[in-house]
Coordinates of C-alpha atoms in Angstrom, one line a residue:
X1 CA 104.2 9.9 63.3
X2 CA 101.7 7.2 64.1
X3 CA 99.0 9.8 64.6
X4 CA 100.1 11.6 61.5
X5 CA 100.1 8.4 59.6
X6 CA 96.7 7.5 61.1
X7 CA 95.4 10.9 60.1
X8 CA 96.8 10.5 56.7
X9 CA 95.3 7.0 56.5
X10 CA 91.9 8.4 57.7
X11 CA 92.0 11.2 55.2
X12 CA 92.7 8.7 52.5
X13 CA 89.8 6.6 53.5
X14 CA 87.6 9.8 53.6
X15 CA 88.9 10.8 50.2
X16 CA 88.2 7.2 49.0
X17 CA 84.7 7.4 50.4
X18 CA 84.1 10.8 48.7
X19 CA 85.2 9.4 45.4
X20 CA 82.8 6.4 45.9
X21 CA 80.0 8.8 46.7
X22 CA 80.8 10.9 43.7
X23 CA 80.7 7.7 41.7
X24 CA 77.2 7.1 43.0
X25 CA 76.1 10.6 42.0
X26 CA 77.5 10.0 38.5
X27 CA 75.5 6.8 38.2
X28 CA 72.2 8.6 39.2
X29 CA 72.7 11.3 36.7
X30 CA 72.9 8.8 33.8
X31 CA 69.5 7.4 34.8
X32 CA 68.1 10.9 35.0
X33 CA 69.4 11.8 31.6
X34 CA 67.6 8.7 30.1
X35 CA 64.3 9.7 31.7
X36 CA 64.6 13.2 30.4
X37 CA 65.4 11.8 26.9
X38 CA 62.4 9.5 26.8
X39 CA 60.1 12.2 28.1
X40 CA 61.2 14.5 25.4
X41 CA 60.6 11.8 22.8
X42 CA 57.1 11.3 24.1
X43 CA 56.3 15.0 23.8
X44 CA 57.5 15.0 20.2
X45 CA 55.2 12.0 19.4
X46 CA 52.1 13.3 21.2
X47 CA 52.2 16.8 19.7
X48 CA 51.5 15.8 16.1
X49 CA 48.7 13.4 17.2
X50 CA 47.0 16.3 19.1
X51 CA 47.2 18.4 15.9
X52 CA 45.8 15.6 13.8
X53 CA 42.9 14.9 16.1
X54 CA 42.0 18.7 16.3
X55 CA 42.1 18.8 12.5
X56 CA 39.9 15.7 12.2
X57 CA 37.3 17.2 14.6
X58 CA 37.1 20.4 12.5
X59 CA 36.9 18.3 9.3
X60 CA 34.1 16.2 10.7
X61 CA 32.2 19.3 11.7
X62 CA 32.6 20.8 8.3
X63 CA 31.6 17.5 6.6
X64 CA 28.4 17.3 8.8
X65 CA 27.5 20.8 7.8
X66 CA 28.1 20.1 4.1
X67 CA 26.6 16.6 3.7
X68 CA 23.8 16.8 6.3
X69 CA 21.3 18.9 4.3
X70 CA 22.2 16.9 1.1
X71 CA 21.6 13.6 2.8
X72 CA 18.2 15.0 3.9
X73 CA 17.3 15.6 0.2
X74 CA 18.7 12.3 -1.1
X75 CA 17.0 10.1 1.5
X76 CA 13.5 10.5 2.9
X77 CA 15.1 9.3 5.6
X78 CA 13.3 6.6 7.5
X79 CA 9.7 5.7 6.8
X80 CA 8.2 3.8 9.7
X81 CA 4.6 2.6 9.7
X82 CA 3.0 2.9 13.1
X83 CA -0.7 3.0 13.9
X84 CA -1.6 4.0 10.3
X85 CA 0.8 6.9 10.2
X86 CA 4.1 7.3 8.4
X87 CA 6.9 8.9 10.3
X88 CA 10.0 10.5 8.6
X89 CA 13.1 11.6 10.4
X90 CA 14.5 15.0 9.4
X91 CA 18.3 15.2 9.5
X92 CA 19.7 18.4 11.0
X93 CA 23.4 19.1 10.9
X94 CA 25.1 19.3 14.3
X95 CA 21.8 18.6 16.0
X96 CA 21.4 17.3 19.5
X97 CA 18.9 14.8 21.0
X98 CA 15.6 16.3 22.2
X99 CA 15.7 17.3 25.9
X100 CA 14.1 15.0 28.4
X101 CA 11.2 16.2 30.5
X102 CA 12.4 18.6 33.1
X103 CA 15.9 19.4 31.5
X104 CA 16.9 22.9 30.9
X105 CA 17.5 24.1 27.3
X106 CA 20.9 25.7 28.2
X107 CA 20.5 28.2 25.4
X108 CA 20.0 25.7 22.5
X109 CA 17.8 27.1 19.8
X110 CA 14.9 25.3 18.2
X111 CA 16.7 25.0 14.9
X112 CA 19.4 22.9 16.5
X113 CA 17.0 20.2 17.6
X114 CA 15.8 17.1 15.7
X115 CA 12.2 16.7 14.8
X116 CA 9.8 13.8 14.0
X117 CA 7.4 14.8 11.3
X118 CA 4.1 12.9 11.2
X119 CA 2.5 12.4 7.7
X120 CA -1.0 10.9 7.7
X121 CA -1.2 7.8 5.6
X122 CA -3.5 7.7 2.6
X123 CA -5.6 4.6 1.8
X124 CA -5.8 3.7 -1.9
X125 CA -8.8 2.0 -3.4
X126 CA -9.0 0.7 -7.0
X127 CA -12.2 -0.1 -8.9
X128 CA -12.4 -1.7 -12.3
X129 CA -15.3 -2.8 -14.6
X130 CA -16.6 -6.1 -16.1
X131 CA -14.4 -9.2 -16.0
X132 CA -15.4 -12.0 -18.3
X133 CA -13.0 -15.0 -18.3
X134 CA -14.9 -17.4 -20.6
X135 CA -15.6 -17.8 -24.3
X136 CA -12.7 -16.4 -26.5
X137 CA -10.7 -15.4 -23.4
X138 CA -10.7 -18.9 -22.1
X139 CA -9.8 -20.3 -25.5
X140 CA -6.7 -18.0 -25.8
X141 CA -5.6 -19.0 -22.3
X142 CA -5.8 -22.7 -23.1
X143 CA -3.7 -22.0 -26.2
X144 CA -1.0 -20.3 -24.0
X145 CA -0.8 -23.1 -21.5
X146 CA -3.8 -22.6 -19.2
X147 CA -2.6 -20.0 -16.7
X148 CA -5.2 -17.2 -16.3
X149 CA -2.7 -15.1 -14.5
X150 CA -1.4 -14.2 -18.0
X151 CA -4.4 -11.9 -18.3
X152 CA -3.2 -9.6 -15.5
X153 CA 0.5 -9.4 -16.3
X154 CA 0.1 -5.6 -17.1
X155 CA -2.2 -4.9 -14.2
X156 CA 0.3 -4.5 -11.3
X157 CA -1.6 -1.5 -10.1
X158 CA -4.1 -3.9 -8.5
X159 CA -1.5 -5.2 -6.2
X160 CA -0.1 -1.8 -5.2
X161 CA -3.5 -0.6 -4.0
X162 CA -4.8 -1.2 -0.5
X163 CA -8.0 -2.6 -1.9
X164 CA -9.1 -3.7 -5.4
X165 CA -12.6 -4.4 -6.6
X166 CA -14.2 -5.5 -9.9
X167 CA -17.4 -6.9 -11.4
X168 CA -17.4 -10.7 -12.0
X169 CA -19.4 -11.2 -15.1
X170 CA -20.4 -14.8 -14.6
X171 CA -20.1 -17.8 -12.3
X172 CA -16.8 -19.5 -11.3
X173 CA -17.7 -23.2 -11.3
X174 CA -17.6 -26.5 -13.0
X175 CA -21.1 -27.3 -11.7
X176 CA -24.6 -26.3 -12.8
X177 CA -26.7 -26.4 -15.9
X178 CA -26.5 -23.9 -18.8
X179 CA -29.8 -22.0 -18.8
X180 CA -29.2 -21.1 -22.5
X181 CA -29.3 -17.3 -22.1
X182 CA -28.5 -15.2 -25.2
X183 CA -24.9 -15.0 -23.8
X184 CA -24.2 -17.6 -21.2
X185 CA -20.9 -17.4 -19.3
X186 CA -19.1 -19.8 -16.9
X187 CA -15.5 -19.7 -15.8
X188 CA -13.1 -22.4 -14.7
X189 CA -12.6 -22.7 -10.9
X190 CA -8.9 -21.9 -11.2
X191 CA -9.8 -18.4 -12.3
X192 CA -10.5 -17.5 -8.7
X193 CA -6.9 -18.1 -7.7
X194 CA -5.7 -16.1 -10.7
X195 CA -7.7 -13.1 -9.6
X196 CA -6.5 -13.4 -6.1
X197 CA -2.9 -13.4 -7.3
X198 CA -3.7 -10.4 -9.5
X199 CA -4.7 -8.5 -6.4
X200 CA -8.5 -8.5 -6.2
X201 CA -9.9 -8.3 -2.7
X202 CA -13.6 -8.2 -3.6
X203 CA -15.8 -9.0 -6.6
X204 CA -19.5 -8.1 -7.2
X205 CA -21.8 -11.0 -8.0
X206 CA -24.9 -8.8 -8.3
X207 CA -25.2 -8.9 -12.1
X208 CA -27.3 -10.5 -14.9
X209 CA -24.7 -13.2 -15.8
X210 CA -24.2 -14.6 -12.3
X211 CA -27.1 -17.0 -12.8
X212 CA -26.2 -18.2 -16.3
X213 CA -25.6 -21.8 -15.0
X214 CA -28.2 -21.9 -12.4
X215 CA -28.3 -21.6 -8.6
X216 CA -25.8 -24.5 -8.0
X217 CA -23.1 -22.8 -10.0
X218 CA -23.8 -19.5 -8.2
X219 CA -23.5 -21.1 -4.8
X220 CA -20.2 -22.8 -5.9
X221 CA -19.0 -19.4 -7.1
X222 CA -19.5 -17.9 -3.6
X223 CA -17.5 -20.9 -2.2
X224 CA -14.7 -20.6 -4.7
X225 CA -14.2 -16.9 -3.9
X226 CA -14.3 -17.4 -0.2
X227 CA -11.6 -20.0 -0.2
X228 CA -9.4 -17.5 -2.0
X229 CA -10.2 -14.8 0.6
X230 CA -12.0 -12.7 -2.1
X231 CA -15.2 -11.0 -0.7
X232 CA -18.3 -12.0 -2.7
X233 CA -20.3 -8.7 -2.8
X234 CA -24.0 -8.4 -3.5
X235 CA -24.9 -12.0 -2.7
X236 CA -25.1 -14.7 0.0
X237 CA -26.6 -17.9 1.2
X238 CA -29.8 -15.9 2.1
X239 CA -31.2 -12.4 2.1
X240 CA -29.7 -11.5 5.5
X241 CA -26.2 -12.4 4.4
X242 CA -26.6 -10.7 1.0
X243 CA -27.9 -7.5 2.6
X244 CA -25.1 -7.4 5.1
X245 CA -22.1 -5.4 3.9
X246 CA -18.9 -7.2 3.2
X247 CA -16.4 -5.4 5.4
X248 CA -12.7 -5.0 4.9
X249 CA -10.6 -3.2 7.6
X250 CA -7.6 -1.2 6.6
X251 CA -5.5 0.5 9.4
X252 CA -8.6 0.5 11.6
X253 CA -10.9 2.0 9.0
X254 CA -14.0 -0.2 8.4
X255 CA -14.9 -0.2 4.7
X256 CA -18.2 -1.8 3.7
X257 CA -19.5 -2.9 0.3
X258 CA -22.9 -3.7 -1.0
X259 CA -23.8 -4.7 -4.5
X260 CA -27.2 -4.5 -6.4
X261 CA -28.3 -5.6 -9.8
X262 CA -31.0 -3.6 -11.6
X263 CA -31.0 -5.9 -14.6
X264 CA -31.8 -9.2 -12.9
X265 CA -32.0 -12.1 -13.0
X266 CA -35.0 -11.7 -10.6
X267 CA -35.3 -15.4 -10.1
X268 CA -31.9 -15.4 -8.3
X269 CA -33.0 -12.7 -5.8
X270 CA -31.8 -13.8 -2.3
X271 CA -34.7 -14.9 -0.1
X272 CA -35.1 -15.7 3.6
X273 CA -34.0 -19.3 3.0
X274 CA -32.7 -19.0 -0.5
X275 CA -29.2 -18.1 -1.7
X276 CA -29.0 -15.4 -4.3
X277 CA -28.1 -11.8 -5.1
X278 CA -29.4 -8.3 -4.1
X279 CA -31.9 -6.9 -6.7
X280 CA -32.9 -3.3 -6.6
X281 CA -36.3 -3.3 -4.9
X282 CA -38.5 -1.0 -2.8
X283 CA -36.3 -1.6 0.2
X284 CA -32.8 -1.0 -1.2
X285 CA -32.5 2.5 0.4
X286 CA -33.2 1.0 3.8
X287 CA -30.6 -1.7 3.2
X288 CA -28.0 1.0 2.3
X289 CA -28.8 3.2 5.2
X290 CA -28.6 0.3 7.7
X291 CA -25.3 -0.9 6.2
X292 CA -23.8 2.7 6.4
X293 CA -24.4 2.7 10.2
X294 CA -22.1 -0.3 10.7
X295 CA -19.0 1.0 8.8
X296 CA -16.8 4.1 8.5
X297 CA -17.3 4.3 4.7
X298 CA -19.8 2.5 2.5
X299 CA -19.3 1.7 -1.2
X300 CA -22.2 0.7 -3.4
X301 CA -21.9 -1.3 -6.7
X302 CA -24.7 -1.1 -9.2
X303 CA -25.1 -3.2 -12.3
X304 CA -27.4 -0.9 -14.2
X305 CA -27.9 1.2 -17.3
X306 CA -28.1 0.3 -21.0
X307 CA -25.4 -1.6 -22.9
X308 CA -23.1 0.4 -25.2
X309 CA -24.6 3.8 -24.1
X310 CA -22.0 6.4 -23.2
X311 CA -24.2 8.5 -21.0
X312 CA -26.2 7.4 -17.9
X313 CA -29.9 7.4 -18.0
X314 CA -32.3 9.0 -15.5
X315 CA -32.8 5.8 -13.6
X316 CA -29.1 5.4 -13.1
X317 CA -28.8 8.9 -11.8
X318 CA -31.8 8.4 -9.4
X319 CA -30.4 5.1 -8.0
X320 CA -26.8 6.4 -7.5
X321 CA -27.9 9.6 -5.9
X322 CA -30.3 7.8 -3.6
X323 CA -27.4 5.6 -2.5
X324 CA -25.4 8.7 -1.5
X325 CA -28.4 10.3 0.2
X326 CA -28.7 7.1 2.4
X327 CA -25.1 7.0 3.5
X328 CA -22.9 5.7 0.7
X329 CA -19.7 7.6 -0.1
X330 CA -18.7 5.9 -3.3
X331 CA -20.9 4.5 -6.1
X332 CA -19.4 2.5 -8.9
X333 CA -21.4 1.2 -11.9
X334 CA -21.0 -1.4 -14.6
X335 CA -23.0 -3.2 -17.3
X336 CA -22.9 -0.8 -20.3
X337 CA -19.5 -2.3 -21.4
X338 CA -18.4 1.3 -22.2
X339 CA -17.4 4.1 -19.9
X340 CA -19.8 6.7 -18.7
X341 CA -19.5 9.9 -16.8
X342 CA -18.8 10.7 -13.2
X343 CA -20.5 13.0 -10.7
X344 CA -19.7 14.6 -7.4
X345 CA -23.0 14.5 -5.5
X346 CA -23.5 15.6 -1.9
X347 CA -20.6 14.1 0.1
X348 CA -20.0 11.3 -2.4
X349 CA -18.5 10.4 -5.7
X350 CA -20.3 8.5 -8.5
X351 CA -18.9 6.8 -11.6
X352 CA -21.7 5.5 -13.7
X353 CA -19.8 2.9 -15.7
X354 CA -16.2 1.7 -15.7
X355 CA -16.6 -0.2 -19.0
X356 CA -14.8 -3.5 -19.6
X357 CA -11.7 -4.7 -17.8
X358 CA -11.2 -8.2 -19.2
X359 CA -13.5 -9.0 -22.1
X360 CA -13.5 -10.4 -25.7
X361 CA -15.6 -7.5 -27.1
X362 CA -12.9 -6.4 -29.5
X363 CA -15.4 -5.3 -32.1
X364 CA -15.1 -1.6 -31.2
X365 CA -12.7 0.9 -29.7
X366 CA -15.2 1.8 -27.0
X367 CA -15.5 -1.8 -25.7
X368 CA -11.8 -2.3 -25.4
X369 CA -11.3 1.0 -23.6
X370 CA -12.3 0.9 -20.0
X371 CA -11.4 2.9 -16.9
X372 CA -10.0 2.3 -13.4
X373 CA -11.2 4.5 -10.6
X374 CA -8.5 5.3 -8.0
X375 CA -9.8 6.8 -4.8
X376 CA -7.6 8.0 -2.0
X377 CA -9.0 8.2 1.5
X378 CA -7.8 9.9 4.6
X379 CA -7.2 7.8 7.7
X380 CA -10.7 8.9 8.9
X381 CA -12.4 7.8 5.7
X382 CA -12.8 11.2 3.9
X383 CA -12.3 11.2 0.2
X384 CA -9.1 13.1 -0.6
X385 CA -9.1 12.5 -4.4
X386 CA -10.9 10.4 -7.1
X387 CA -9.2 9.9 -10.4
X388 CA -10.3 8.0 -13.5
X389 CA -7.5 6.3 -15.4
X390 CA -7.8 4.9 -18.9
X391 CA -7.6 1.2 -19.5
X392 CA -6.8 -0.4 -22.8
X393 CA -7.5 -4.1 -23.6
X394 CA -4.9 -5.5 -26.0
X395 CA -5.3 -8.3 -28.5
X396 CA -4.6 -10.9 -25.8
X397 CA -7.5 -9.5 -23.6
X398 CA -5.0 -8.0 -21.2
X399 CA -5.9 -4.7 -19.5
X400 CA -3.2 -2.1 -19.2
X401 CA -3.2 1.5 -17.9
X402 CA -2.6 4.0 -20.7
X403 CA -0.1 6.8 -20.2

């Protein structure tokens, strides 16, 4: 009985242990169910996200193919100036970066690559005619408050050019003595600043009105221009300086300028130790030839011809062609106060008269109608185009490009 009882007791303990073990098994199953439940929820959440991402990638690809070429038409894209050349980036849809040296193409076609397209930069030069800032022009400016910049309010094209040139028809000074010429001009010193603001880079002094107030006013004019960083062309403190080309460098291109007067005043001719201007003489060809050897492109300004004549005379033609023959590429003329013809001669371009730019000669249509010569050069100095544009001077003596 004892054994039986012990056996029964042992069986009961075993049975009790089995139930406890089963209890443990039941507890583990609950935890497993929770893990399965959360894993299932995670799958449900991730699946839509995968679908959305896949859809987005396809949409982005389609958008690139649709908008890419259109963006290329709307935007130039980037214009970066570097070493005188403009670079533009061409957008290509679904393009890849260019391969580095030594990398394999892996079957990628040329159309799938991006390209940098190099466009040579053009250099724009602007030339205008006679500029007279005294007499009735000065009177009007004083009535309007004294700011000579008013005259150039409609001449923004001077600023947009790489280089702007004109003929200064008189001295800029408050010094000197009036020599009582038939027409004697002198302009206030502040006109130099106004012309700098307008966009002028160089002005010719080689003309018949530069000496209207004597040598002192002439020397003062050279000074007043230099302090405004405007090149005084056709003159200097002596013959050597006057005969040396004024040089402006644009993107590494050396552009030289010389100016000659064929209508005096001969007494103001630059000498070995005397300040003055260049007068056309027996040595002008040699001066042009020598100057052309020191620059990439040489421009010659002539004050020549007959006033109010619409066609150049034989002497004008002879002088201008001689300048081209001796190395000049561009010849610009003034003095007639009206426009004259142009000529392509040899490897150069000639405009015989640009007429007036700022003047109070409002007595005829011809004297209030001038011209601006726009020349475009290649980066090596070759003339790509030359175009005359009409200038009209209004009742306030303001020049403006006509449509």
